[in-house]
Tab-separated table of C-alpha atoms in Angstrom:
chain	number	residue	atom	x	y	z
A	1	MET	CA	0.000	0.000	0.000
A	2	ASN	CA	1.525	3.296	-1.048
A	3	VAL	CA	1.658	6.581	0.875
A	4	PHE	CA	-1.345	7.972	-0.982
A	5	MET	CA	-3.535	5.033	0.000
A	6	ILE	CA	-2.448	5.235	3.651
A	7	GLN	CA	-3.406	8.906	3.728
A	8	ALA	CA	-6.626	8.366	1.810
A	9	MET	CA	-7.917	5.327	3.700
A	10	PRO	CA	-9.363	7.189	6.727
A	11	ARG	CA	-11.444	9.253	4.316
A	12	LEU	CA	-12.399	6.344	2.070
A	13	VAL	CA	-13.793	4.205	4.877
A	14	THR	CA	-16.231	6.982	5.792
A	15	ILE	CA	-17.864	6.798	2.349
A	16	PRO	CA	-20.821	4.405	2.769
A	17	ARG	CA	-21.349	3.601	-0.915
A	18	GLY	CA	-17.826	3.299	-2.277
A	19	ILE	CA	-16.079	0.637	-4.342
A	20	TYR	CA	-12.332	0.410	-3.865
A	21	LEU	CA	-9.859	-1.279	-6.192
A	22	SER	CA	-6.298	-2.073	-5.179
A	23	LEU	CA	-3.522	-3.375	-7.441
A	24	THR	CA	-0.244	-4.819	-6.120
A	25	THR	CA	2.378	-7.142	-7.586
A	26	THR	CA	0.896	-10.154	-5.758
A	27	GLU	CA	-2.846	-9.626	-5.522
A	28	ARG	CA	-5.742	-7.615	-6.789
A	29	SER	CA	-8.562	-6.736	-4.406
A	30	LEU	CA	-12.075	-5.428	-4.850
A	31	TRP	CA	-14.090	-4.498	-1.796
A	32	ALA	CA	-17.194	-2.597	-0.850
A	33	PRO	CA	-19.593	-2.329	2.091
A	34	GLN	CA	-22.220	-5.064	2.061
A	35	ILE	CA	-25.760	-3.793	2.524
A	36	ILE	CA	-28.138	-6.630	3.323
A	37	THR	CA	-31.440	-5.342	2.012
A	38	ARG	CA	-33.705	-6.833	-0.617
A	39	TYR	CA	-32.909	-4.070	-3.093
A	40	ALA	CA	-29.174	-4.291	-2.425
A	41	LEU	CA	-29.101	-8.032	-2.978
A	42	LEU	CA	-31.195	-7.877	-6.161
A	43	LYS	CA	-30.061	-4.625	-7.770
A	44	ASN	CA	-26.885	-3.229	-6.252
A	45	ILE	CA	-23.387	-4.153	-7.381
A	46	GLU	CA	-21.701	-5.755	-4.370
A	47	TRP	CA	-18.018	-6.699	-4.525
A	48	ASP	CA	-16.018	-8.155	-1.680
A	49	VAL	CA	-13.169	-10.333	-2.881
A	50	VAL	CA	-9.394	-10.678	-3.060
A	51	VAL	CA	-8.074	-12.389	-6.198
A	52	GLN	CA	-4.834	-13.056	-8.045
A	53	ASP	CA	-6.566	-13.484	-11.400
A	54	ASP	CA	-5.820	-10.644	-13.824
A	55	ASP	CA	-8.901	-11.497	-15.910
A	56	VAL	CA	-11.307	-11.162	-12.969
A	57	TYR	CA	-9.692	-7.913	-11.904
A	58	GLY	CA	-9.807	-6.670	-15.486
A	59	GLN	CA	-13.528	-7.429	-15.760
A	60	ALA	CA	-14.228	-5.583	-12.520
A	61	LEU	CA	-12.108	-2.632	-13.601
A	62	ALA	CA	-13.928	-2.497	-16.951
A	63	GLU	CA	-17.298	-2.467	-15.181
A	64	PHE	CA	-16.074	0.250	-12.823
A	65	GLU	CA	-14.925	2.377	-15.777
A	66	ASP	CA	-18.257	1.794	-17.509
A	67	LYS	CA	-20.112	3.103	-14.458
A	68	TRP	CA	-17.654	5.968	-14.095
A	69	ASN	CA	-18.122	7.041	-17.721
A	70	ALA	CA	-21.914	6.935	-17.298
A	71	THR	CA	-21.869	9.674	-14.652
A	72	HIS	CA	-23.255	13.146	-15.296
A	73	LEU	CA	-22.352	16.555	-14.009
A	74	LEU	CA	-24.810	17.381	-11.246
A	75	ASN	CA	-27.026	20.350	-12.115
A	76	SER	CA	-30.508	21.684	-11.356
A	77	GLU	CA	-32.046	19.891	-14.339
A	78	ILE	CA	-30.888	16.476	-13.118
A	79	LEU	CA	-31.956	17.288	-9.540
A	80	ASN	CA	-35.453	18.264	-10.687
A	81	LEU	CA	-35.740	15.124	-12.801
A	82	TYR	CA	-34.641	13.001	-9.847
A	83	ALA	CA	-37.106	14.738	-7.503
A	84	ASN	CA	-39.994	14.096	-9.897
A	85	LYS	CA	-39.088	10.417	-10.268
A	86	LEU	CA	-38.667	10.060	-6.512
A	87	ASN	CA	-42.057	11.602	-5.766
A	88	PHE	CA	-43.673	9.305	-8.317
A	89	ALA	CA	-41.945	6.267	-6.789
A	90	ILE	CA	-43.062	7.238	-3.278
A	91	GLU	CA	-46.638	7.684	-4.495
A	92	ARG	CA	-46.578	4.259	-6.140
A	93	TRP	CA	-45.117	2.702	-2.974
A	94	ASP	CA	-47.927	4.190	-0.880
A	95	MET	CA	-50.508	2.830	-3.325
A	96	ASP	CA	-49.018	-0.644	-3.617
A	97	TYR	CA	-47.858	-1.264	-0.061
A	98	ASP	CA	-50.462	0.321	2.176
A	99	LEU	CA	-50.451	-1.738	5.374
A	100	SER	CA	-54.042	-1.841	6.562
A	101	ALA	CA	-55.042	-3.798	9.626
A	102	ALA	CA	-56.885	-6.309	7.436
A	103	LEU	CA	-53.625	-7.361	5.743
A	104	VAL	CA	-51.656	-8.083	8.916
A	105	LYS	CA	-52.138	-11.652	10.110
A	106	PRO	CA	-50.504	-13.653	12.950
A	107	ASN	CA	-47.860	-16.216	12.017
A	108	PHE	CA	-48.050	-19.759	13.372
A	109	MET	CA	-46.021	-18.894	16.499
A	110	GLN	CA	-48.245	-15.955	17.282
A	111	ARG	CA	-51.397	-18.015	16.773
A	112	LYS	CA	-50.202	-20.624	19.265
A	113	ALA	CA	-49.203	-17.989	21.804
A	114	LEU	CA	-52.494	-16.114	21.381
A	115	LYS	CA	-54.449	-19.305	22.006
A	116	GLU	CA	-52.487	-19.989	25.184
A	117	LEU	CA	-52.813	-16.409	26.427
A	118	ASN	CA	-56.585	-16.613	25.990
A	119	ARG	CA	-56.622	-19.929	27.834
A	120	TYR	CA	-54.628	-18.473	30.746
A	121	ARG	CA	-56.966	-15.486	31.013
A	122	ALA	CA	-60.012	-17.756	30.891
A	123	VAL	CA	-58.930	-19.371	34.172
A	124	GLY	CA	-58.319	-16.028	35.878
A	125	THR	CA	-54.622	-15.377	35.180
A	126	ASN	CA	-53.927	-11.637	35.120
A	127	ARG	CA	-50.253	-11.624	34.149
A	128	ALA	CA	-48.014	-13.758	31.936
A	129	LEU	CA	-44.556	-13.884	30.370
A	130	VAL	CA	-44.046	-14.918	26.737
A	131	VAL	CA	-40.524	-16.027	25.821
A	132	ALA	CA	-39.759	-15.785	22.102
A	133	ALA	CA	-36.554	-15.472	20.091
A	134	ALA	CA	-35.505	-12.057	18.836
A	135	GLY	CA	-36.977	-11.411	15.404
A	136	SER	CA	-39.784	-13.966	15.718
A	137	GLY	CA	-42.519	-11.360	16.070
A	138	LYS	CA	-42.981	-10.609	19.781
A	139	THR	CA	-44.227	-7.063	19.252
A	140	TYR	CA	-46.802	-8.142	16.686
A	141	LEU	CA	-47.838	-10.887	19.094
A	142	ALA	CA	-48.453	-8.261	21.776
A	143	ALA	CA	-50.470	-6.165	19.328
A	144	PHE	CA	-52.581	-9.146	18.265
A	145	ASP	CA	-53.208	-10.113	21.888
A	146	ALA	CA	-54.209	-6.547	22.686
A	147	LEU	CA	-56.595	-6.721	19.733
A	148	ASN	CA	-58.162	-9.840	21.264
A	149	PHE	CA	-58.325	-8.219	24.691
A	150	ASN	CA	-59.723	-4.947	23.316
A	151	PRO	CA	-58.484	-2.592	26.050
A	152	LYS	CA	-59.821	0.924	26.410
A	153	ARG	CA	-56.355	2.089	27.407
A	154	LEU	CA	-53.013	0.364	26.914
A	155	LEU	CA	-49.526	1.070	28.244
A	156	TYR	CA	-46.444	-0.232	26.454
A	157	VAL	CA	-43.167	0.081	28.384
A	158	VAL	CA	-39.645	-0.441	27.098
A	159	HIS	CA	-36.210	0.878	28.042
A	160	GLU	CA	-35.157	2.468	24.741
A	161	GLY	CA	-36.734	5.233	22.674
A	162	SER	CA	-35.868	3.728	19.283
A	163	ILE	CA	-37.664	0.490	20.189
A	164	LEU	CA	-40.601	2.547	21.425
A	165	LYS	CA	-41.218	4.241	18.086
A	166	LYS	CA	-40.892	1.013	16.130
A	167	SER	CA	-43.330	-0.704	18.484
A	168	LEU	CA	-45.845	2.100	18.047
A	169	GLU	CA	-45.656	1.585	14.275
A	170	THR	CA	-46.307	-2.142	14.762
A	171	PHE	CA	-49.464	-1.421	16.750
A	172	GLN	CA	-50.556	1.010	14.052
A	173	ASP	CA	-50.211	-1.823	11.524
A	174	VAL	CA	-52.630	-3.923	13.572
A	175	PHE	CA	-55.076	-1.323	14.944
A	176	GLY	CA	-54.897	1.289	12.201
A	177	SER	CA	-56.780	4.468	13.081
A	178	ALA	CA	-59.183	2.755	15.490
A	179	VAL	CA	-57.250	4.133	18.484
A	180	SER	CA	-55.005	7.100	19.235
A	181	TYR	CA	-51.289	6.697	19.974
A	182	GLY	CA	-48.946	8.692	22.176
A	183	ILE	CA	-45.250	8.744	23.075
A	184	TYR	CA	-44.419	9.231	26.750
A	185	SER	CA	-40.659	9.637	26.863
A	186	GLY	CA	-38.280	12.505	27.531
A	187	THR	CA	-39.945	15.791	26.628
A	188	SER	CA	-42.872	14.064	24.903
A	189	LYS	CA	-45.752	13.562	27.350
A	190	GLU	CA	-48.664	12.360	25.219
A	191	SER	CA	-50.443	10.716	28.132
A	192	ASP	CA	-54.038	11.224	26.945
A	193	ALA	CA	-53.798	8.795	24.021
A	194	ASP	CA	-55.661	5.493	24.061
A	195	PHE	CA	-52.378	3.620	23.676
A	196	VAL	CA	-49.391	5.151	25.469
A	197	PHE	CA	-45.845	4.050	24.571
A	198	ALA	CA	-43.463	4.940	27.396
A	199	THR	CA	-39.853	4.492	28.399
A	200	ASN	CA	-39.432	3.025	31.861
A	201	ILE	CA	-37.444	5.932	33.310
A	202	THR	CA	-39.892	8.644	32.215
A	203	MET	CA	-42.893	6.651	33.426
A	204	CYS	CA	-41.249	5.783	36.737
A	205	LYS	CA	-40.586	9.461	37.476
A	206	THR	CA	-44.220	10.465	36.923
A	207	LEU	CA	-46.267	7.558	38.254
A	208	GLU	CA	-48.259	9.813	40.577
A	209	LEU	CA	-49.796	11.524	37.541
A	210	PHE	CA	-51.683	8.335	36.678
A	211	ARG	CA	-54.408	6.418	38.464
A	212	LYS	CA	-53.467	2.901	39.486
A	213	ASP	CA	-56.161	1.542	37.167
A	214	GLU	CA	-55.337	4.006	34.364
A	215	PHE	CA	-54.511	1.200	31.925
A	216	ASP	CA	-56.394	-2.066	31.624
A	217	TYR	CA	-53.654	-3.733	29.545
A	218	ILE	CA	-49.913	-3.230	30.132
A	219	ILE	CA	-47.013	-4.660	28.121
A	220	ILE	CA	-43.454	-4.810	29.440
A	221	ASP	CA	-41.165	-5.372	26.455
A	222	GLU	CA	-37.561	-6.566	26.780
A	223	CYS	CA	-38.638	-7.563	30.270
A	224	HIS	CA	-35.348	-9.225	31.135
A	225	HIS	CA	-34.687	-5.637	32.256
A	226	ALA	CA	-37.763	-5.732	34.489
A	227	THR	CA	-35.807	-6.594	37.628
A	228	ALA	CA	-34.462	-3.022	37.591
A	229	GLU	CA	-36.015	-0.754	40.218
A	230	THR	CA	-37.743	1.461	37.643
A	231	TYR	CA	-39.627	-1.497	36.215
A	232	LYS	CA	-40.448	-2.924	39.639
A	233	LYS	CA	-42.010	0.385	40.662
A	234	ILE	CA	-44.118	0.504	37.498
A	235	ILE	CA	-45.302	-3.091	37.905
A	236	ALA	CA	-46.054	-2.577	41.601
A	237	TYR	CA	-47.907	0.714	41.043
A	238	PHE	CA	-50.345	-0.098	38.270
A	239	GLU	CA	-53.295	-2.473	38.574
A	240	PRO	CA	-54.155	-3.525	35.019
A	241	GLU	CA	-56.607	-6.243	34.110
A	242	PHE	CA	-53.741	-7.965	32.319
A	243	LEU	CA	-49.950	-7.599	32.372
A	244	LEU	CA	-47.904	-9.119	29.535
A	245	GLY	CA	-44.129	-9.511	29.582
A	246	LEU	CA	-42.050	-10.135	26.451
A	247	THR	CA	-38.445	-11.279	26.247
A	248	ALA	CA	-36.082	-13.510	24.315
A	249	THR	CA	-33.700	-14.002	27.258
A	250	PRO	CA	-35.459	-14.361	30.629
A	251	GLU	CA	-32.540	-16.042	32.386
A	252	ARG	CA	-30.212	-13.579	34.103
A	253	MET	CA	-26.640	-14.013	35.349
A	254	ASP	CA	-27.331	-12.016	38.549
A	255	ASN	CA	-29.919	-14.543	39.816
A	256	GLN	CA	-32.728	-11.967	39.599
A	257	ASP	CA	-35.980	-13.801	38.819
A	258	VAL	CA	-37.883	-12.361	35.869
A	259	PHE	CA	-40.402	-15.221	35.988
A	260	GLU	CA	-41.436	-14.291	39.533
A	261	LEU	CA	-42.595	-10.855	38.358
A	262	PHE	CA	-45.212	-12.626	36.249
A	263	ASP	CA	-46.182	-15.224	38.873
A	264	LYS	CA	-44.224	-17.812	36.884
A	265	ASN	CA	-46.961	-17.904	34.232
A	266	VAL	CA	-45.320	-18.763	30.901
A	267	PRO	CA	-48.021	-19.630	28.361
A	268	TYR	CA	-45.607	-19.924	25.451
A	269	GLU	CA	-41.886	-20.312	24.727
A	270	LEU	CA	-40.163	-20.161	21.357
A	271	ARG	CA	-36.404	-20.422	21.713
A	272	LEU	CA	-33.904	-19.510	19.003
A	273	ARG	CA	-33.406	-23.051	17.678
A	274	ASP	CA	-37.161	-23.507	17.212
A	275	ALA	CA	-37.459	-20.099	15.549
A	276	ILE	CA	-34.731	-21.058	13.051
A	277	VAL	CA	-36.260	-24.485	12.354
A	278	ASN	CA	-39.628	-22.863	11.678
A	279	ASN	CA	-38.132	-20.191	9.379
A	280	LEU	CA	-39.096	-17.291	11.623
A	281	VAL	CA	-35.498	-16.081	11.816
A	282	VAL	CA	-32.538	-16.763	9.543
A	283	PRO	CA	-29.804	-19.172	10.651
A	284	PHE	CA	-26.381	-17.781	11.451
A	285	LYS	CA	-22.807	-19.020	11.523
A	286	TYR	CA	-19.848	-17.929	13.625
A	287	LEU	CA	-16.825	-17.194	11.430
């Protein structure tokens, strides 16, 4: 690697959509960031290889030069053309991929869990913990169960704001505009909504603003964190008709008992191996 490449590398690695070609006396390398999305895998040009074959390197270099020569000087005309095409594409996406509640259906795991949750409630159980592998659809499961329960007011608690917003979107997929939604985290205090999505710290600090029976259905997501004092205070304070805990990893190394918080009621478990076997999550390999 020459002096120029050493100086340039810190800048090059900050470019998220670059393709880099390196030529030495012993090897030729082509590498680029891999973006694992459907469009990237089907449409994008993804290179990540080290070869000693001049022909392969030559083919890659020729393709690079072809793309390079197809570039245009950026000007207002091209920007306007791009904006028009983008707006049209967005409009088509909205028309073709509108997620209405009628289109969202439970998968087989969720159907089994929903059946068991209904069975537990039928015998008087008012709290339960569902254990399911990450990526298998726990949040949708919670939304479907809430749909079955039909609460007037729902509280969804999690420890991280980014998860909160994504979870709200999941509930919107299932309930649509039938209910109102609010974020209760940080400076956002939308506590009057039918369904309130809160971070544990913000809710814990303001418990006295709510009646104990404010929510008839409460969900504690990522509830392996629920042994923290903030969660314990929330669980102890509210008196919902039903309390649902969700986690992929209930066992803790500090001997804190997550199961005890839900009276050891576990209507359904789907561990990682089962999720992989049933094609709910993709298999992985350690390299």
